[in-house]
Coordinates of C-alpha atoms in Angstrom, one line a residue:
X1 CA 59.5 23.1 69.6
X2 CA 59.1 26.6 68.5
X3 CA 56.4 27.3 71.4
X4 CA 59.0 25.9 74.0
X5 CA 62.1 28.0 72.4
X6 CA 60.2 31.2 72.5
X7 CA 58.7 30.2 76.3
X8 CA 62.6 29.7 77.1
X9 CA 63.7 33.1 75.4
X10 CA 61.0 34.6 77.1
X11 CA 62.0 33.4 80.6
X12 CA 65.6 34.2 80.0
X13 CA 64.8 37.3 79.2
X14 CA 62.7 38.2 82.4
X15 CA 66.0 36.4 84.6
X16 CA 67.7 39.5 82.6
X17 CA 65.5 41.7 84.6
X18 CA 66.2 40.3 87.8
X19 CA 69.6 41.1 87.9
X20 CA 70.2 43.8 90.0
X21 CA 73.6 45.4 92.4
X22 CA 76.4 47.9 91.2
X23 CA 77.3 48.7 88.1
X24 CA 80.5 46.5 87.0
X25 CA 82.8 48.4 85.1
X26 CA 85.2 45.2 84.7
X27 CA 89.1 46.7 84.2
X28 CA 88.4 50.0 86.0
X29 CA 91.0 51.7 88.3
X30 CA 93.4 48.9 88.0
X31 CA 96.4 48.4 85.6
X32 CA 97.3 45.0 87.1
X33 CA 97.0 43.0 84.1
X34 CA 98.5 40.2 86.0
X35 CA 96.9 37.1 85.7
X36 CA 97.2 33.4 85.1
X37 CA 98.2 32.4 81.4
X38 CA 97.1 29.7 79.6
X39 CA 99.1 27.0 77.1
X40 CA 97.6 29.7 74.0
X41 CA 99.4 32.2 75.4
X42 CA 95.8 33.8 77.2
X43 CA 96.1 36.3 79.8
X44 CA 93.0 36.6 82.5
X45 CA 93.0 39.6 83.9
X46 CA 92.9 39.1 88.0
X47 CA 91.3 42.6 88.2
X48 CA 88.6 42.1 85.4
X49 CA 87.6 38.5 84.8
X50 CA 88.7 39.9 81.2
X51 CA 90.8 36.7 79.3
X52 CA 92.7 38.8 77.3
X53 CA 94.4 36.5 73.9
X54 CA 95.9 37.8 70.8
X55 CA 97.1 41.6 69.6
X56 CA 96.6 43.9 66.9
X57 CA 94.7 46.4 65.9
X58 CA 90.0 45.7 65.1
X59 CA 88.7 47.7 62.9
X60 CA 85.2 47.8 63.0
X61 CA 81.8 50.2 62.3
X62 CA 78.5 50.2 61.6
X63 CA 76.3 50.9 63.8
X64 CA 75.6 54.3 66.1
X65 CA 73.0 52.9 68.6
X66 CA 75.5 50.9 70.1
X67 CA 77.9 53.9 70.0
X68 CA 78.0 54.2 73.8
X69 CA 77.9 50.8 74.9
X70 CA 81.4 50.1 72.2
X71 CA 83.0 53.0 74.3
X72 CA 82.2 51.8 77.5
X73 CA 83.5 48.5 76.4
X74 CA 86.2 49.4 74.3
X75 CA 87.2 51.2 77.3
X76 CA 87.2 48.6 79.7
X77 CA 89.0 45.9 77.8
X78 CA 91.6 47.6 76.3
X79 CA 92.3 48.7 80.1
X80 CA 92.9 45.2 80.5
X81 CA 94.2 44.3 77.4
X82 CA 97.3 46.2 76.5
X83 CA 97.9 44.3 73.0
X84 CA 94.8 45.4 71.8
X85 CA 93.7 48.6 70.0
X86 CA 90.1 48.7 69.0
X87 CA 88.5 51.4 66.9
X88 CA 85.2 51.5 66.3
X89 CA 83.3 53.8 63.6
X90 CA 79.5 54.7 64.3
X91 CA 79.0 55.7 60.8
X92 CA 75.8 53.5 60.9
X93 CA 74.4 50.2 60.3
X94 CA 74.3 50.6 56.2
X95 CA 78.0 52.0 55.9
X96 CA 79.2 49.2 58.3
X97 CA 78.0 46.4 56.7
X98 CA 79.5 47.7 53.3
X99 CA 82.9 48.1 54.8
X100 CA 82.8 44.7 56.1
X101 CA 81.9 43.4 52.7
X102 CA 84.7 45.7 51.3
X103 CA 87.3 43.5 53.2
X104 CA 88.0 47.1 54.9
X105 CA 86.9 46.2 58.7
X106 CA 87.3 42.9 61.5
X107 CA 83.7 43.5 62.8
X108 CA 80.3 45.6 61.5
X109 CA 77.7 46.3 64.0
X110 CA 74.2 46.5 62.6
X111 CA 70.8 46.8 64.1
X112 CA 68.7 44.9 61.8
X113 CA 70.0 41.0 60.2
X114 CA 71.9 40.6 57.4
X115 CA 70.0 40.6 54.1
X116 CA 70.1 37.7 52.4
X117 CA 72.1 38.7 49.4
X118 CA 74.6 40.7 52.0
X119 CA 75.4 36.9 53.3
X120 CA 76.0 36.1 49.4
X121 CA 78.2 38.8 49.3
X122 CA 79.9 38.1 51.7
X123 CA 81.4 34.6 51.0
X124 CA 83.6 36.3 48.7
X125 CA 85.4 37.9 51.9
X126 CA 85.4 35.1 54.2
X127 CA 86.6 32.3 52.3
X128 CA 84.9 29.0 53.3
X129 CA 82.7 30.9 55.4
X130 CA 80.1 33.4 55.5
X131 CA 78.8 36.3 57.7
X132 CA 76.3 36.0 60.6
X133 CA 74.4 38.0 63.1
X134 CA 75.3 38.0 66.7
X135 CA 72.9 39.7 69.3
X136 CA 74.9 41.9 71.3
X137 CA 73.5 45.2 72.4
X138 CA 69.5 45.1 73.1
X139 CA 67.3 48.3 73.8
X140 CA 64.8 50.8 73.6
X141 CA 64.5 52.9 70.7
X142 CA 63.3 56.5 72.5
X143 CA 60.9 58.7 70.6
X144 CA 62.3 61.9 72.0
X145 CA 60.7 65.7 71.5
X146 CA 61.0 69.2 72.8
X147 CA 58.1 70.5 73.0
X148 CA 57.8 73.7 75.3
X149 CA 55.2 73.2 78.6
X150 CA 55.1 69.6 78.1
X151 CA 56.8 66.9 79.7
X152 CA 54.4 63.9 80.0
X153 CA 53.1 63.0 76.2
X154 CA 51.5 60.1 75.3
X155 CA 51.1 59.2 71.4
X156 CA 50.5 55.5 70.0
X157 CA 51.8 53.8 66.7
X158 CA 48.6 55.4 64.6
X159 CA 50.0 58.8 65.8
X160 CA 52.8 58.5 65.4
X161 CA 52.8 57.1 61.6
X162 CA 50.6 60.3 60.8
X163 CA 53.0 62.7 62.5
X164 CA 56.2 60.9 61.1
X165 CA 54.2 61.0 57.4
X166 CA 53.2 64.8 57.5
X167 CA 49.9 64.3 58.2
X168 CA 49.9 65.6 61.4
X169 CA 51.8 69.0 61.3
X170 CA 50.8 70.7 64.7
X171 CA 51.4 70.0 68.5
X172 CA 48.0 71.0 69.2
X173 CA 46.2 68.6 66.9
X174 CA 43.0 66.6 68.0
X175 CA 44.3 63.1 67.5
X176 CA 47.3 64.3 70.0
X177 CA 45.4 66.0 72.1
X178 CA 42.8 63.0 72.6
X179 CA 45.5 60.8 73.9
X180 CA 47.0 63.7 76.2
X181 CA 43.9 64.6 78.0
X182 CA 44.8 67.6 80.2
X183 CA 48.0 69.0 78.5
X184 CA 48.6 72.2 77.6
X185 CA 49.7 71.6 74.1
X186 CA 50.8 74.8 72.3
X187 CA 50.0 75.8 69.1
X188 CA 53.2 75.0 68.2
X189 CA 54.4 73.6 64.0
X190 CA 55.7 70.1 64.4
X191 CA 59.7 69.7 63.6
X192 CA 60.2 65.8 62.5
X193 CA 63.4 64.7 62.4
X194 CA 64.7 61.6 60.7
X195 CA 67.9 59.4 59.3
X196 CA 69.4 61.1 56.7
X197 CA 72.1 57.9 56.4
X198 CA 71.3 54.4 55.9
X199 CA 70.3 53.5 59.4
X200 CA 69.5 50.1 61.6
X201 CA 67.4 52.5 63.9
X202 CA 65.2 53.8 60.9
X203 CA 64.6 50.0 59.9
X204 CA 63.5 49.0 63.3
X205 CA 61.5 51.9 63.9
X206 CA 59.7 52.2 60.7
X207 CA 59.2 47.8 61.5
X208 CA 57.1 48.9 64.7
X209 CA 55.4 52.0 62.6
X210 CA 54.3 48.6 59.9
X211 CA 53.4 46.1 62.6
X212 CA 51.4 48.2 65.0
X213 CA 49.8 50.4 62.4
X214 CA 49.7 48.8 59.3
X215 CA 47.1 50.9 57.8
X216 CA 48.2 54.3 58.6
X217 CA 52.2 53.6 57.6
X218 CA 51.9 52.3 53.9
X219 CA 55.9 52.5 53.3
X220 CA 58.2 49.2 53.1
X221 CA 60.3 48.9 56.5
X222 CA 64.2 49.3 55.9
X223 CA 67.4 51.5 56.4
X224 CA 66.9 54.1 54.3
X225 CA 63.8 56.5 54.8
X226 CA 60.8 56.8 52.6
X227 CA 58.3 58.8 54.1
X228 CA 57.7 62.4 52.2
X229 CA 58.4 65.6 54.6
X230 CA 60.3 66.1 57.5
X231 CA 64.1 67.0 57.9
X232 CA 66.7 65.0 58.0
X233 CA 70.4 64.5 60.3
X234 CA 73.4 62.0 60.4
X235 CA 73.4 59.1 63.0
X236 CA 72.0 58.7 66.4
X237 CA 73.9 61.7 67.9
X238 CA 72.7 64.3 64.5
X239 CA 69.0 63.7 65.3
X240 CA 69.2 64.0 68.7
X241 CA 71.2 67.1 68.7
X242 CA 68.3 68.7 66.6
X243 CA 65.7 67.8 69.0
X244 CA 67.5 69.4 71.8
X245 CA 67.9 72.6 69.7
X246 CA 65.0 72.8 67.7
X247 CA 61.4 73.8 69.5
X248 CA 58.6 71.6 68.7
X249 CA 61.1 69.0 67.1
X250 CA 60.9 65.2 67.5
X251 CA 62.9 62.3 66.2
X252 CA 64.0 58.7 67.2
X253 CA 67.2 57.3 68.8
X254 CA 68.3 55.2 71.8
X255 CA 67.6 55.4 74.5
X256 CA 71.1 56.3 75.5
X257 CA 71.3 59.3 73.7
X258 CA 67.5 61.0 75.2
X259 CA 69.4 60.4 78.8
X260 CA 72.6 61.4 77.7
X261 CA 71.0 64.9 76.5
X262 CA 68.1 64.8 79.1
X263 CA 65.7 65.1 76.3
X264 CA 61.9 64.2 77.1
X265 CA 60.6 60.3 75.7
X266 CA 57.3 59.8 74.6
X267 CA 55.5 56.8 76.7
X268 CA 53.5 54.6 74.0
X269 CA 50.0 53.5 74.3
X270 CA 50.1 50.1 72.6
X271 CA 46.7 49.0 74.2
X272 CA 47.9 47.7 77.6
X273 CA 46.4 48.9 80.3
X274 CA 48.3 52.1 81.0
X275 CA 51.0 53.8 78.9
X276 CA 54.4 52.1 78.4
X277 CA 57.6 54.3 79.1
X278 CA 60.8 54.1 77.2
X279 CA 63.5 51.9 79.8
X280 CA 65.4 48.9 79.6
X281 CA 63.5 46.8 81.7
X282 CA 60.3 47.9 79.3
X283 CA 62.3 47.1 76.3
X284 CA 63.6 43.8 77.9
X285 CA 59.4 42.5 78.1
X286 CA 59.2 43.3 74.7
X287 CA 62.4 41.9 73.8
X288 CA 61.2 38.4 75.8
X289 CA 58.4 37.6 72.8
X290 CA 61.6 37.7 70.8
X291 CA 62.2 34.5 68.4
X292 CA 65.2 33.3 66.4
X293 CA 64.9 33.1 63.1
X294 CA 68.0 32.7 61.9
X295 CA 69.9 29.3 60.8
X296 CA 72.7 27.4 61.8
X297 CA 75.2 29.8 63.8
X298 CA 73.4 32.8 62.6
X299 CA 71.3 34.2 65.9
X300 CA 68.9 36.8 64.0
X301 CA 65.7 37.4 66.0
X302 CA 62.4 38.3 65.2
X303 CA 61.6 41.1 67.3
X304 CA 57.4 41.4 68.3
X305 CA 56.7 44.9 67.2
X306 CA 53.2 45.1 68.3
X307 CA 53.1 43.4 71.7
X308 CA 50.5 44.3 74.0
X309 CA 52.0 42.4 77.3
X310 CA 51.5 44.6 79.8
X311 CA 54.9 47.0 80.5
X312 CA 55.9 45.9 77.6
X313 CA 58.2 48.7 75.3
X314 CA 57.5 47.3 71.8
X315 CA 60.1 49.8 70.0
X316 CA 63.2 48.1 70.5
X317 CA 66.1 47.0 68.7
X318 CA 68.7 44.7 68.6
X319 CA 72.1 45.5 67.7
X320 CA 74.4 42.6 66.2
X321 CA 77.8 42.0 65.9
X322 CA 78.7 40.6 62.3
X323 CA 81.6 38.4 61.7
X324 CA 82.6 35.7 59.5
X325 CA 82.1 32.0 60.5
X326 CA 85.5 31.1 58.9
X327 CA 88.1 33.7 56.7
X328 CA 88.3 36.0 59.2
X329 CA 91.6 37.9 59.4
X330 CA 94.6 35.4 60.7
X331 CA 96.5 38.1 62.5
X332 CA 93.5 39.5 64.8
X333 CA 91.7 36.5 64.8
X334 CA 92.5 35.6 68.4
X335 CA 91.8 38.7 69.8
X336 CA 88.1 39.4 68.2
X337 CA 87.3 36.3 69.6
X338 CA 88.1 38.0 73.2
X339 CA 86.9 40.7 72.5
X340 CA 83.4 39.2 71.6
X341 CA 83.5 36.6 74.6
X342 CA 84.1 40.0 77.0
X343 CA 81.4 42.2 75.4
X344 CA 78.9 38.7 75.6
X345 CA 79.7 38.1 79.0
X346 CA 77.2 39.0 82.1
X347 CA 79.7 41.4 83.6
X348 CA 79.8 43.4 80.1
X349 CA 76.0 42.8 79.5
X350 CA 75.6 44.2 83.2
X351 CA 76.5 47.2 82.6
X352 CA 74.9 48.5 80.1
X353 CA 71.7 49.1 81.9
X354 CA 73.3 52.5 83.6
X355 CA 74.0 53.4 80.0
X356 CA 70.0 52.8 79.4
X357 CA 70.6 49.3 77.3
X358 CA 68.6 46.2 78.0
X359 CA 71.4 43.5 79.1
X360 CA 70.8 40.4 76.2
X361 CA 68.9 37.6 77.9
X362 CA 71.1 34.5 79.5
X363 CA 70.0 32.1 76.8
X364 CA 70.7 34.4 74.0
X365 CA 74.3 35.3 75.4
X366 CA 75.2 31.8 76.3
X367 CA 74.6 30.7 72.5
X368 CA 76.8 33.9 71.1
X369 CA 79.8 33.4 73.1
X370 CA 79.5 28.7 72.2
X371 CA 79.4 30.9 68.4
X372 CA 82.2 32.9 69.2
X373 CA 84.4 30.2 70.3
X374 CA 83.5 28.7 66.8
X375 CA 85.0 31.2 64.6
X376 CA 88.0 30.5 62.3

C-alpha cells in the first residue's frame, strides 16, 4: 500500500508539471463580485471562480517562504471577497506556530510538521480538536551567492556542509574549485549567511545537509541554527538582502526571493548525471518521491532529501497551513474555510509557478481541500 501511495504521489506530482498556459491571476481587473449565492449565504465570484462565504478579519503568520505566494493570494481573494480582510505576518515558521498556540492567530504557516508535543499543546486551543498540517505552498529552497566573476557554480551537499560549518572559508578553495572546473574563482573570504529566527527554511535545509551528507554535517536538523561561524539575518527577505550586498556572501531562501533580487543559485551535484538547477519543475521531481506520513486528517510529508532521480532538485520544502480540526474561531470560521478551498485550488496553485513555487501535486491538493471542508 505504501509502494502504490508513493507511485500515486509521484505521478500526481509529474501531472503538476504538465500543466502549462497563462498565468491565472483569478479576481484580477474585475470588481464584479456578482455571482450566484447559495442557501449558506456563499457568493461565487463570476469573474474568479473564487466562492467567497463568511466575513471578518484572519489573522495569521508564521512562515516567510510563503511570504509572496500569501500576497499574491491575499491579493486576489480579497479582490473578490469584500467581507474578508486577511493579514498575514511572515515573522517565520517558529513565531507562527507559537502565536497559534497562544490563541493569538486563525491560521500559522510553517515549513516543517508540527512537533508532536506542539499538537499536544494545541488541544488546549482547539477544544475537541487538535492542530494539523496542510500542504499548501511547495518549492525550491535556492542556495543564492554573490560572488564577483562567477555566475555558473556548482557545489554538492559535502560542500556545502563544510562551507555552511566554517570549514571552508575561501571562494577559491580546492574542494570548490574541483567541482567548478574552469571558473575563475577569486581569492575572495567566504560570507555565510544564516537564520538568525527560528526558521522552517533552516529545518529543511539543514534536513537535506543530514540526509545527503551525513558524515560531513554532524548537527541535529531543526528551526533554530547550530552550526558554529557565519553571520546571521531575520527571515527570508534579511538573508537575502545580505547576499545581494555583501561580496563573496552566500545564504539560503526561496526560490522566490533569488528571482525577486536577481541573485545567482547554485545548481547542485547530487550524483545524477549532470548538475541540478534550482526551479519549480526541479523541485516538483524531487517533491514526487514525497510520502505522507502523517495520520488521520493531518497531511505531513516526508520529503526525499537525497534523491538522485535525474533533474531532480532535492532542496525543497513544503510550506503548511495549520489549523484546528474542530475549536476553530466561530465568527471566521466560514471564511478560512474559503479562504483555504481558494489558495488549494488549481487556479491558486497555478500561479505560483511565475512566482518560482512548485504548484502542490493534484492528489495532494484534492485531499487538503476534502480536509478543509472538514473543519469545525
Amino acid at each position: 500500500m505504501k509502494l502504490q501511495r508513493k507511485n500515486r504521489l509521484r505521478a500526481a506530482a509529474l501531472g503538476a508539471l504538465a500543466v502549462s498556459g497563462a498565468l491565472v491571476l483569478t479576481a484580477c481587473g474585475s470588481d464584479d463580485n456578482s455571482g450566484s449565492t447559495g442557501g449558506t449565504g456563499s457568493k461565487t465570484s463570476a469573474a474568479s471562480n473564487i466562492k467567497c462565504d463568511g466575513k471578518g478579519q484572519l489573522l495569521a503568520s508564521g512562515s516567510s517562504a510563503q511570504k509572496n505566494a500569501m500576497d499574491l493570494w491575499v491579493k486576489n481573494y480579497t479582490a473578490a471577497c469584500k467581507d474578508v480582510q486577511i493579514n498575514y505576518k511572515p515573522n517565520g515558521s517558529g513565531a507562527g506556530i507559537q502565536e497559534l498556540l497562544q490563541g493569538k492567530t486563525t491560521f500559522a504557516g510553517s515549513d516543517s510538521a508540527l512537533k508532536p508535543e506542539e499538537v499536544v499543546a494545541s488541544k488546549k486551543v482547539f477544544k475537541g480538536g487538535q492542530a494539523i498540517d496542510l500542504p499548501m505552498v511547495g518549492g525550491p529552497i535556492a542556495v543564492g551567492y554573490n560572488v564577483p566573476g562567477v555566475s555558473n557554480l556548482v557545489l554538492d551537499a559535502d560542500t556545502l556542509g563544510k562551507i555552511f560549518d566554517s570549514k571552508i572559508t575561501n571562494w577559491n578553495d580546492p574542494a570548490i574549485a574541483a567541482l567548478n572546473k574552469g571558473a575563475k574563482l577569486p581569492d575572495l573570504k567566504i560570507q555565510a549567511f544564516h537564520r538568525s529566527d527560528d526558521s522552517g527554511t533552516t529545518d529543511n535545509f539543514t534536513k537535506y545537509l543530514k540526509a545527503a551528507a551525513p558524515s560531513t554535517w554532524p548537527y541535529a536538523s531543526g528551526k533554530k541554527w547550530e552550526a558554529k561561524g557565519g553571520q546571521s539575518a531575520d527571515g527570508s527577505s534579511g538573508v537575502s538582502s545580505q547576499v545581494k550586498q555583501t561580496s563573496g556572501s552566500i545564504s539560503y531562501f526561496e526560490l522566490s526571493y533569488a528571482t525577486a533580487s536577481s541573485i545567482n543559485t547554485v545548481k547542485l551535484d547530487t550524483g545524477a548525471s549532470a548538475p541540478v538547477e534550482a526551479t519549480a519543475d526541479n523541485a516538483s521531481k524531487a517533491i514526487a518521491e514525497a510520502k505522507i506520513v502523517g495520520t488521520g486528517s493531518d497531511l505531513a510529508l516526508q520529503l526525499a532529501y537525497n534523491t538522485k532521480a535525474e533533474g531532480a532538485y532535492p532542496l525543497a520544502l513544503v510550506t503548511y497551513e495549520i489549523v484546528g480540526t474542530k475549536g476553530n474561531k466561530a465568527d471566521t470560521l466560514a471564511a478560512l474555510k474559503s479562504y483555504l478551498s481558494y489558495i488549494s485550488s488549481s487556479d491558486a496553485q497555478t500561479a505560483l509557478k511565475q512566482l518560482g513555487y512548485a504548484p502542490l501535486p493534484s492528489e495532494i491538493a484534492a485531499k487538503v481541500q476534502s480536509t478543509v471542508k472538514t473543519l469545525s
